[in-house]
Coordinates of C-alpha atoms in Angstrom, one line a residue:
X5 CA 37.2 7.3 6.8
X6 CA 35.4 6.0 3.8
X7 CA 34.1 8.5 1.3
X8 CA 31.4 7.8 -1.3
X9 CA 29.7 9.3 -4.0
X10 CA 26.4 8.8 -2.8
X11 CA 25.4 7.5 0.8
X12 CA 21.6 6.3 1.1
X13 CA 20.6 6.1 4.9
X14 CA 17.6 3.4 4.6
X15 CA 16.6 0.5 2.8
X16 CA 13.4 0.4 1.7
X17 CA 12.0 0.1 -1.8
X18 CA 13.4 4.0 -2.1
X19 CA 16.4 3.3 -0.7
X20 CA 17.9 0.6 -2.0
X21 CA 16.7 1.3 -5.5
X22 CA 18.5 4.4 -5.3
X23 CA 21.5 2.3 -4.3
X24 CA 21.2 0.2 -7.5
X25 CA 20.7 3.3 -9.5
X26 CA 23.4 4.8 -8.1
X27 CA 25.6 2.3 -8.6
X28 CA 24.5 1.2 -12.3
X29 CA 25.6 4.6 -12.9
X30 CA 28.8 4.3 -11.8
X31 CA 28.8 6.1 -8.6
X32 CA 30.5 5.0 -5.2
X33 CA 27.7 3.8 -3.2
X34 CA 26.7 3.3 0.1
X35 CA 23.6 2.4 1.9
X36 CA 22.9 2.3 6.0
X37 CA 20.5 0.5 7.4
X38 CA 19.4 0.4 11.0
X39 CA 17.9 -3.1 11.1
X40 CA 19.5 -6.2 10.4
X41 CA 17.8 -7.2 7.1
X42 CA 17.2 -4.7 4.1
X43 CA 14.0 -4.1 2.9
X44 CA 12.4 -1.9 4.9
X45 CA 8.8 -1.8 6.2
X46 CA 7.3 -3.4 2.8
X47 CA 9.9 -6.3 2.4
X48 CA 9.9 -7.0 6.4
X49 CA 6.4 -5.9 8.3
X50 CA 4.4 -4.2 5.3
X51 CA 3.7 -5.4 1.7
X52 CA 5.5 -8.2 1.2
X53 CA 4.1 -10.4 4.5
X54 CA 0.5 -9.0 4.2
X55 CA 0.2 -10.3 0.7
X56 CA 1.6 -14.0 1.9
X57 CA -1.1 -14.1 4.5
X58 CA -3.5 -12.7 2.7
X59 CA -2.7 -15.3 -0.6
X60 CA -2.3 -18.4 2.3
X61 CA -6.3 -17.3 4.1
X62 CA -7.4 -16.7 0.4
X63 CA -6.5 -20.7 -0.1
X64 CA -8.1 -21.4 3.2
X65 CA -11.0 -19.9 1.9
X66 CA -11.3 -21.1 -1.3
X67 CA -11.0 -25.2 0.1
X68 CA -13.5 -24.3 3.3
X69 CA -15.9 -22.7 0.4
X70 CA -16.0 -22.9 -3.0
X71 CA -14.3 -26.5 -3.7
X72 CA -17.2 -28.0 -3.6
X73 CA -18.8 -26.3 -6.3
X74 CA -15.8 -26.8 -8.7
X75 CA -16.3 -30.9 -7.9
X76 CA -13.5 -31.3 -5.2
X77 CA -14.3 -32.9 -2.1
X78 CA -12.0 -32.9 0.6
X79 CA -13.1 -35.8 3.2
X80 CA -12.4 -34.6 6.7
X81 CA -12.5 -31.0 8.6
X82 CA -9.9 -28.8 7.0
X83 CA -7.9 -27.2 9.6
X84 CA -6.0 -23.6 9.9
X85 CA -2.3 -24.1 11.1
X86 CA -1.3 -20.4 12.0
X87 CA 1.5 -21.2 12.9
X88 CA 2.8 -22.5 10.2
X89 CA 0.6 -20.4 7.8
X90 CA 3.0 -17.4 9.7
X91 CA 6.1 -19.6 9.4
X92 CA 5.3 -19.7 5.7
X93 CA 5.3 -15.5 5.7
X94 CA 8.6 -15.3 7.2
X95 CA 9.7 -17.6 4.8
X96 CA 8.7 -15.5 2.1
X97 CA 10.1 -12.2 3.7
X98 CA 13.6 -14.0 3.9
X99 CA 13.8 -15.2 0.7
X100 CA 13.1 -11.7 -0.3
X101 CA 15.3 -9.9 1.5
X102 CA 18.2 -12.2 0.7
X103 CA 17.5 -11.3 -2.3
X104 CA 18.1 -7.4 -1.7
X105 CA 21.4 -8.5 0.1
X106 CA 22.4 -10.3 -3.5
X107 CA 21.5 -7.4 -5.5
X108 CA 23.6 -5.2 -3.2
X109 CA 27.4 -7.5 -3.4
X110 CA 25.9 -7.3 -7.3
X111 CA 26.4 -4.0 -7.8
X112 CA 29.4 -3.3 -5.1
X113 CA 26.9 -1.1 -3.0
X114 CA 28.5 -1.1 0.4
X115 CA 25.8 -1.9 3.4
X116 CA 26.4 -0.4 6.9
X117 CA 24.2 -2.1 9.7
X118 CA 23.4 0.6 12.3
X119 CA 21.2 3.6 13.2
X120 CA 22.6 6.4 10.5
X121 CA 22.3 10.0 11.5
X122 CA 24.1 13.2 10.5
X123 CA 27.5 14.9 12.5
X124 CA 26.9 17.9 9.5
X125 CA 26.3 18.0 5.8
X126 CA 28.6 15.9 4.5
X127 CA 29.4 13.4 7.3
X128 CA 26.8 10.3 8.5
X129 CA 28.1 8.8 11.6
X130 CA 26.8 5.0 12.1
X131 CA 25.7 3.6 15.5
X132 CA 25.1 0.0 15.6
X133 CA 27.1 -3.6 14.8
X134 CA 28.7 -1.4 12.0
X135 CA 29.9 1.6 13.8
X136 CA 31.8 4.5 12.0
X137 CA 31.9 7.6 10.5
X138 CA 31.8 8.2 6.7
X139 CA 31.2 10.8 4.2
X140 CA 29.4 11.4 1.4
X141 CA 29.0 13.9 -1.5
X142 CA 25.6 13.6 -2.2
X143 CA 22.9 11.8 0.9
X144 CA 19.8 10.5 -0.1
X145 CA 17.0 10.2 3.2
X146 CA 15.1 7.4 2.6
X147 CA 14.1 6.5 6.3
X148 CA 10.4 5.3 6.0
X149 CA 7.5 5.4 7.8
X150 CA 6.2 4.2 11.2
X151 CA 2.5 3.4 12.0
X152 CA 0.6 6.3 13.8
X153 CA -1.5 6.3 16.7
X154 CA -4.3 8.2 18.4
X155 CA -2.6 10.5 21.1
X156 CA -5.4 8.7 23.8
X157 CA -4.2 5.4 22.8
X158 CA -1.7 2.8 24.4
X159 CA -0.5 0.3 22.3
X160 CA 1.0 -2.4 24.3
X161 CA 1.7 -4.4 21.2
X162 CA 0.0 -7.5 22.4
X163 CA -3.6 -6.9 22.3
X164 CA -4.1 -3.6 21.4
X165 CA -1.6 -3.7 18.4
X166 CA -0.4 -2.4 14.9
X167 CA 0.0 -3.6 11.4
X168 CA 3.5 -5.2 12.2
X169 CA 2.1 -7.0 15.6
X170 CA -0.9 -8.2 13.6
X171 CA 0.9 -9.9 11.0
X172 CA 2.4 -12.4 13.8
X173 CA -0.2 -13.0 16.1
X174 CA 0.3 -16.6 18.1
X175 CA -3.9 -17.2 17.6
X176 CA -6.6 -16.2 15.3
X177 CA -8.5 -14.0 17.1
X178 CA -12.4 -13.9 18.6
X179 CA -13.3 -10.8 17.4
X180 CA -10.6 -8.3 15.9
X181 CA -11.8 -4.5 16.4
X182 CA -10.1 -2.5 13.4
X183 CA -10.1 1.3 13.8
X184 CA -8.9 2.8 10.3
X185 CA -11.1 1.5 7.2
X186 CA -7.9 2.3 5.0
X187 CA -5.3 -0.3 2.8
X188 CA -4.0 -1.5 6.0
X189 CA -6.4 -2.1 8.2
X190 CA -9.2 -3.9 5.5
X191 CA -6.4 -5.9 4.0
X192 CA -5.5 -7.9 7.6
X193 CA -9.3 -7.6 8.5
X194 CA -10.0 -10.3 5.8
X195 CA -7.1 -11.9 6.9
X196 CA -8.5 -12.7 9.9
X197 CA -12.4 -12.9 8.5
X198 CA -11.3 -15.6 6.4
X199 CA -9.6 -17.3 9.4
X200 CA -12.6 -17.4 11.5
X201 CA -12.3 -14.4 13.7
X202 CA -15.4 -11.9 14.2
X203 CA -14.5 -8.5 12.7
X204 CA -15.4 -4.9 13.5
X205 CA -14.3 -1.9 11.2
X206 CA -14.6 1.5 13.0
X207 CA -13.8 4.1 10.5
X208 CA -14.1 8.5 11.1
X209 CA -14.9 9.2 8.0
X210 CA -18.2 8.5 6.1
X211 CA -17.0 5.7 4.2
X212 CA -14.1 2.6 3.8
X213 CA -10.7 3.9 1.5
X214 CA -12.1 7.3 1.8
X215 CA -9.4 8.6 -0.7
X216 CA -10.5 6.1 -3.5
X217 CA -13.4 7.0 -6.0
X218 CA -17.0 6.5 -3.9
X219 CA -17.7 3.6 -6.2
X220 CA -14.9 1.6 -5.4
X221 CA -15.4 2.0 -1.8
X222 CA -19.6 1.1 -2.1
X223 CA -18.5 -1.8 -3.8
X224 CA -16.2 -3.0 -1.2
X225 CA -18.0 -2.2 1.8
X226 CA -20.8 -4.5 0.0
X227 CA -18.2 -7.2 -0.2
X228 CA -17.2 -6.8 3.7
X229 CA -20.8 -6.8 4.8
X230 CA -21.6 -9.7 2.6
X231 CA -18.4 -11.8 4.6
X232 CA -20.2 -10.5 7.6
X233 CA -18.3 -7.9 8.7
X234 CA -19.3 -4.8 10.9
X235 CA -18.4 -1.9 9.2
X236 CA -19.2 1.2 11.4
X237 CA -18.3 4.6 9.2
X238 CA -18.8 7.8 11.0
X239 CA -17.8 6.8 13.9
X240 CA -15.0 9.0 16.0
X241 CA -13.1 6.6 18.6
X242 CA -13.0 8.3 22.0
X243 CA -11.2 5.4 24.1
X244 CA -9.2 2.4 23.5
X245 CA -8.4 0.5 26.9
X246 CA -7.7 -3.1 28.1
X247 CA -8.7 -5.2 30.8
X248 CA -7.2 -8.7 31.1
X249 CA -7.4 -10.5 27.8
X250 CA -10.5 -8.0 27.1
X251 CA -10.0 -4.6 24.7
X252 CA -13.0 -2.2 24.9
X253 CA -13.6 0.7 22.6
X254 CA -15.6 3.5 22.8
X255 CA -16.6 5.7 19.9
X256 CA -19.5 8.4 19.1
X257 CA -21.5 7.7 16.3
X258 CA -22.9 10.6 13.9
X259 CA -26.3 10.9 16.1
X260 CA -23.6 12.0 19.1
X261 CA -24.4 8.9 20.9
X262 CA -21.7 6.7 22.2
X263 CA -21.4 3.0 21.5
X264 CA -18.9 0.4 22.9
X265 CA -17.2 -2.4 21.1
X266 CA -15.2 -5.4 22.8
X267 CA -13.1 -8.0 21.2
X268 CA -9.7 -9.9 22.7
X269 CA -7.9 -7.8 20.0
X270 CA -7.6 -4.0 18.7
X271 CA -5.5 -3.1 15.4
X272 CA -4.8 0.5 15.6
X273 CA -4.7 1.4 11.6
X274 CA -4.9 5.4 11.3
X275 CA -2.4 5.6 8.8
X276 CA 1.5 6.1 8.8
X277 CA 4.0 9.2 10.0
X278 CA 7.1 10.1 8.4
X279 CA 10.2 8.6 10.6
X280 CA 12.9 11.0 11.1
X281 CA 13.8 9.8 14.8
X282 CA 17.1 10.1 15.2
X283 CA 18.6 11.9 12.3
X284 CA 19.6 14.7 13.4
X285 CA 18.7 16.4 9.9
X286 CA 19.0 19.8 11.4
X287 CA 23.0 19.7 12.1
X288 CA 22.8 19.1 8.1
X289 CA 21.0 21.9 7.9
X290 CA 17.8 19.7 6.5
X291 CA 14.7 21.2 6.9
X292 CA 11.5 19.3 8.6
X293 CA 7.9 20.9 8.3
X294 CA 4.9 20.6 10.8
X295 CA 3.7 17.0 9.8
X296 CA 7.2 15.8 10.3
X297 CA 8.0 15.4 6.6
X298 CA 11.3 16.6 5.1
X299 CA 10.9 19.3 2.7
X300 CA 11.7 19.5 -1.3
X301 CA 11.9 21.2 -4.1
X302 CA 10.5 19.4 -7.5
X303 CA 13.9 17.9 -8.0
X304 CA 13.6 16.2 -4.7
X305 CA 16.3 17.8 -3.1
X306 CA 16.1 19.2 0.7
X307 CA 17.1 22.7 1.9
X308 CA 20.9 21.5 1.8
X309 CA 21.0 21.4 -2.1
X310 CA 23.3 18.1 -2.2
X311 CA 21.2 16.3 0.3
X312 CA 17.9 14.5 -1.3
X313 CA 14.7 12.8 0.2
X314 CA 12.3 10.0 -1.1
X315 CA 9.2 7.8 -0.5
X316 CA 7.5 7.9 2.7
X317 CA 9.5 10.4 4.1
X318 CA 8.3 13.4 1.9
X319 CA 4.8 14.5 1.0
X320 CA 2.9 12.5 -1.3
X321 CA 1.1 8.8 -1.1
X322 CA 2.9 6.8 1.2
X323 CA 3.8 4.1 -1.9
X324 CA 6.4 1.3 -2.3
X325 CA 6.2 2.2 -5.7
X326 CA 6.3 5.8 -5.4
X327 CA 9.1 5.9 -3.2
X328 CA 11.2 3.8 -6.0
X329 CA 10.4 6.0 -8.8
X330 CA 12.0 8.6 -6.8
X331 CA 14.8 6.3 -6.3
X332 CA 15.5 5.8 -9.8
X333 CA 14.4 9.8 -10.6
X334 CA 16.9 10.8 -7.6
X335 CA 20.3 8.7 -8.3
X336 CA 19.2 10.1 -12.5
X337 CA 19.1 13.5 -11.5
X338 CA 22.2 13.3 -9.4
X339 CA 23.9 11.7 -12.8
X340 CA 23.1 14.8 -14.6
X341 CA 19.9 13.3 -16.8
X342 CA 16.5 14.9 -16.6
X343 CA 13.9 12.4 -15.6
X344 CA 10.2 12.7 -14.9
X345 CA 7.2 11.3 -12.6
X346 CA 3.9 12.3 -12.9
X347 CA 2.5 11.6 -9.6
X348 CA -0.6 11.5 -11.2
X349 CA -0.1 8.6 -12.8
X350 CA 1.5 6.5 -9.1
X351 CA -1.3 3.8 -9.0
X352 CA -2.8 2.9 -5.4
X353 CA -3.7 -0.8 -5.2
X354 CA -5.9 -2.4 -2.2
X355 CA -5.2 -6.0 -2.0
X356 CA -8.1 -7.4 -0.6
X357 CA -10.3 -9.9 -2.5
X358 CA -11.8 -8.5 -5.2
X359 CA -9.0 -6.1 -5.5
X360 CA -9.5 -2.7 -5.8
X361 CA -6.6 -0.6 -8.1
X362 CA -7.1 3.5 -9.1
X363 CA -4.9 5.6 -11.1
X364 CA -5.7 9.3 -12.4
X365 CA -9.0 12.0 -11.3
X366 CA -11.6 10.3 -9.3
X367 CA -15.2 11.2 -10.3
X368 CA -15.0 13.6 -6.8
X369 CA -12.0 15.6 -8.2
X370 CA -13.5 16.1 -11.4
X371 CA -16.6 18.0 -10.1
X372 CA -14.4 19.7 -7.5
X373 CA -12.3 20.9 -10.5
X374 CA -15.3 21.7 -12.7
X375 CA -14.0 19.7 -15.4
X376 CA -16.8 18.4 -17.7
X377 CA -16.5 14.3 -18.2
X378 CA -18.3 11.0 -19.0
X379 CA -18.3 7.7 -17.9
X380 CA -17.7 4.3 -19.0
X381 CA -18.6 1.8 -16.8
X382 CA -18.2 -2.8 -17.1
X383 CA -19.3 -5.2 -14.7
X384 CA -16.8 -7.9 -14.1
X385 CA -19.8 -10.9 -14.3
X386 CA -20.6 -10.0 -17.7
X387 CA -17.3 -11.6 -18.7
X388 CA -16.5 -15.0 -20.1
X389 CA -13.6 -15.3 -17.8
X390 CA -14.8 -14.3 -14.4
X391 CA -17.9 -16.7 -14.5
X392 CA -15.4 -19.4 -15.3
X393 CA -13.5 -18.8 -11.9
X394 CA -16.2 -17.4 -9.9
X395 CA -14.8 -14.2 -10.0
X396 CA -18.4 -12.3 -10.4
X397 CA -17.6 -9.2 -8.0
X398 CA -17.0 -5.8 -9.5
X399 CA -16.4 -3.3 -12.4
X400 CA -14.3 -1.2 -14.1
X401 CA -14.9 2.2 -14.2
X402 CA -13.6 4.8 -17.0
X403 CA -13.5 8.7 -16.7
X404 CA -12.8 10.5 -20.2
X405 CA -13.2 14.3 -20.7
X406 CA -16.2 14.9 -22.6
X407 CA -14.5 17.2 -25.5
X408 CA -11.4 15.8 -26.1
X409 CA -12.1 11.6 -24.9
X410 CA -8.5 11.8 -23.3
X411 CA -8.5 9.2 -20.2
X412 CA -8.9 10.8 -17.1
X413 CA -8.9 8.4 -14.4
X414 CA -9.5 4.8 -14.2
X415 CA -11.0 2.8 -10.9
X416 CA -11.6 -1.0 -10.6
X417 CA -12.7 -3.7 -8.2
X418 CA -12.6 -6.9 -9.1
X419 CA -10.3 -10.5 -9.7
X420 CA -6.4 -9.2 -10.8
X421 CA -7.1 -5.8 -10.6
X422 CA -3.9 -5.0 -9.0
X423 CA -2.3 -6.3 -12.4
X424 CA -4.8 -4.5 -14.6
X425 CA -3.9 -1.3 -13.4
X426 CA -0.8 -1.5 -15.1
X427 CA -2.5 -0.9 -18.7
X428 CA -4.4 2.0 -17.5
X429 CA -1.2 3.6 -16.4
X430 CA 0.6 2.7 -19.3
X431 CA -2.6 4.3 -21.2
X432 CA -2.9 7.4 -19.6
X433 CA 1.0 8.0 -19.9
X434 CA 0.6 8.0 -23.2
X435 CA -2.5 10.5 -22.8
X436 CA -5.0 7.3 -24.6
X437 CA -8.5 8.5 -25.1
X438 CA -11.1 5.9 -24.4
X439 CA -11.7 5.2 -27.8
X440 CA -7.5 4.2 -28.4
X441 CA -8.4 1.6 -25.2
X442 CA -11.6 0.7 -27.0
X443 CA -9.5 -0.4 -30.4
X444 CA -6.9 -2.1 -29.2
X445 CA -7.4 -6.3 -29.5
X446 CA -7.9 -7.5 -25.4
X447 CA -7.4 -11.4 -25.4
X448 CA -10.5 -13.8 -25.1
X449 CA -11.5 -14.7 -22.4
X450 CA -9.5 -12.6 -19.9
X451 CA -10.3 -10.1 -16.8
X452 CA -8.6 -7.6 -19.2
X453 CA -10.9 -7.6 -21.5
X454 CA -13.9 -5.3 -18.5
X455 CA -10.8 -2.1 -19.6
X456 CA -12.3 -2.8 -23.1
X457 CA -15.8 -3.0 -22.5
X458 CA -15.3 0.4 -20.1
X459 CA -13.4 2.2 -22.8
X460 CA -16.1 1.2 -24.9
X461 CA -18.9 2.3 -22.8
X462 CA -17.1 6.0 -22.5
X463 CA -16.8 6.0 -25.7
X464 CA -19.9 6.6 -27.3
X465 CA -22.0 4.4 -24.8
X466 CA -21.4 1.1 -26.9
X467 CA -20.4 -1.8 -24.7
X468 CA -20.8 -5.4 -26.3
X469 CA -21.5 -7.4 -23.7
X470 CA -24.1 -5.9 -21.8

């Protein structure tokens, strides 16, 4: 029997992070994966696809739109090849995940292929092409998270479907109905809008990303009506059902009155649900609560003291990024260091076009926690830079408190904003007021420099450019 250090069991961004961790700091590593590429559900059905098909429609949409006005004409109709444009995905997804095989023989992390569940606290047995028992001194559970459903709906994964069917569909659909207004389910909706499919957006509560600040998600339901998009808020799904090549839905409205929507395809998008199946965490004496999610302590380890848990798996957003900071903070804490997150600080991107990108308080969490601030807000077409590209769509929006003009959250829509988030983070780890943002030199002309002009604004109201 083989005996390691540390065994992972999963290999998503949390997982095999933790591997290289682990192994970068000399411990015996091993990592068990069920499927037959690593990765997980960002590298194989989650971020990593959604962002090629959402950069390859982006394209399409661009050349079908906006050439023109930038003096390029392209004689003759200009044609979507889903086929390949898919083709192109799955490219992308390979190369990737090659690329976590490479790391792995990089830093001597052994990789079991197979379904890996507990025989007790210190013994994994492995069923699958790589079938064994081994044990482990300390077990990190980094097993993911699957889509969820509604309890009244079927998904027969070919017309009434979920994020990892809708990401290889064989035709652009007629009209895609979307129930879930969240990340997932607007990102593929413009997918497809862009493509030339009609596009319905059912959502249950009273507005889109209904965890982001309000004014992120005004600003983008603007930017989905203007593509022509139906976006129905308040509206509670009662039935999902197919007929033929036909998907109807029913759902009640906020007057109590019922109203039906058909298309030729329904993506179910309420959301994801930790994944334990299989396991057996309770022969390692493992604890899972109510809402399926294994319990922790702060240090991120389980009720068996040596066994930890990360990413989706545990409470907290579901985040690639998030679950590899735990990685890293696991596999450190294991070594004997004492490392931090402040979950705070975990950014939450939406990669739609503008981009939408949050870290910190939202304006709603500040009056709910009676904490006095002010605000600092820049549109994105008062810059240089974004009339250059065309970029016009939104702001940047700064929250400082009022006393002290420490940063207290910061929310944007607009061109790069998943990237901009990054000096906001960097920022408010540092605990910047939004005069420190205000002073430091933002190069000219840049998307960048709207942080400025917000900082500015919460400053002491003084914004150049507007």
């Amino acid at each position: 029997m083989k005996s390691y250090d540390v065994a992972i069991i999963g290999s998503g961004p949390g997982g095999y992070v933790a591997a290289i961790r682990c192994a970068q700091l000399g411990m015996k590593t091993a990592i068990i994966e069920k499927y037959s590429t690593l990765g997980g559900t960002c590298l194989n059905v989650g971020c990593i696809p959604s962002k090629a098909l959402l950069s390859s429609s982006h394209h399409y949409e661009e050349a079908t739109k906006h050439f023109e006005e930038h003096g390029i004409e392209i004689p003759g109709e200009i044609k979507v090849n889903l086929e390949k444009m898919i083709g192109r995905k799955q490219a992308v997804v390979d190369q990737t995940t090659g690329g976590i095989d490479f790391l792995m023989k990089k830093n001597n992390i052994d990789v079991f292929e197979g379904l890996g569940f507990f025989k007790d606290a210190t013994h994994i047995k492995i069923d699958g092409k790589d079938a064994q028992e081994i044990e482990a001194k300390k077990i990190i559970i980094a097993t993911g998270s699957k889509p969820s459903n509604l309890p009244f709906i079927e998904l027969d994964k070919e017309r009434i479907i979920t994020s990892t069917e809708a990401l290889k569909l064989k035709e652009i659909p007629k009209h895609l109905i979307i129930i879930g207004g969240g990340v997932i389910g607007l990102e593929l909706g413009q997918v497809y809008r862009r493509l030339g499919a009609e596009v319905t957006v059912i959502e249950y509560m009273d507005r889109i990303i209904p965890t982001m600040d309000a004014g992120l998600s005004k600003e983008l339901n603007k930017v989905f009506k203007k593509a022509k998009c139906k976006m129905m808020v308040s509206h509670k799904v009662q039935s999902v059902e197919r007929k033929g090549d036909e998907v109807i839905v029913k759902a009640e409205n906020k007057k109590g009155e019922v109203v039906e929507f058909k298309g030729d395809y329904c993506l179910v998008s309420v959301g994801r649900r930790p994944y334990t199946d299989g396991l057996n965490a309770e022969a390692a004496g493992v604890k899972i609560n109510d809402r399926g999610q294994v319990e922790v302590n702060e240090h991120l380890q389980t009720s068996a003291s040596h066994i930890y848990a990360i990413g989706d798996v545990i409470k907290g957003a579901m985040l690639a990024h998030k679950a590899e900071e735990e990685g890293v903070f696991v596999a450190e804490t294991i070594a004997g260091q004492k490392p931090h997150i402040d979950y705070n600080l975990i950014p939450g991107v939406v990669y739609t076009w503008p981009e939408v990108a949050a870290v910190g308080k939202t304006e709603e969490e500040l009056k709910a926690d009676n904490v006095e601030y002010k605000v600092g807000q820049f549109p994105f077409r008062a810059l240089g830079r974004a009339r250059a590209s065309g970029d016009l769509e939104g702001f940047v929006k700064i929250l400082a408190d009022k006393t002290t003009d420490e940063v207290l959250g910061i929310h944007m829509i607009g061109a790069r904003c998943a990237d901009l988030i990054s000096e906001a983070v960097v920022a408010m780890e540092y605990r910047a007021s939004a005069e420190d943002i205000s002073r430091m030199s933002h190069a000219h002309p840049t998307f960048a420099e709207a942080v400025k002009e917000a900082a500015l604004a919460a400053t002491d109201d003084r914004a150049l450019h507007v």
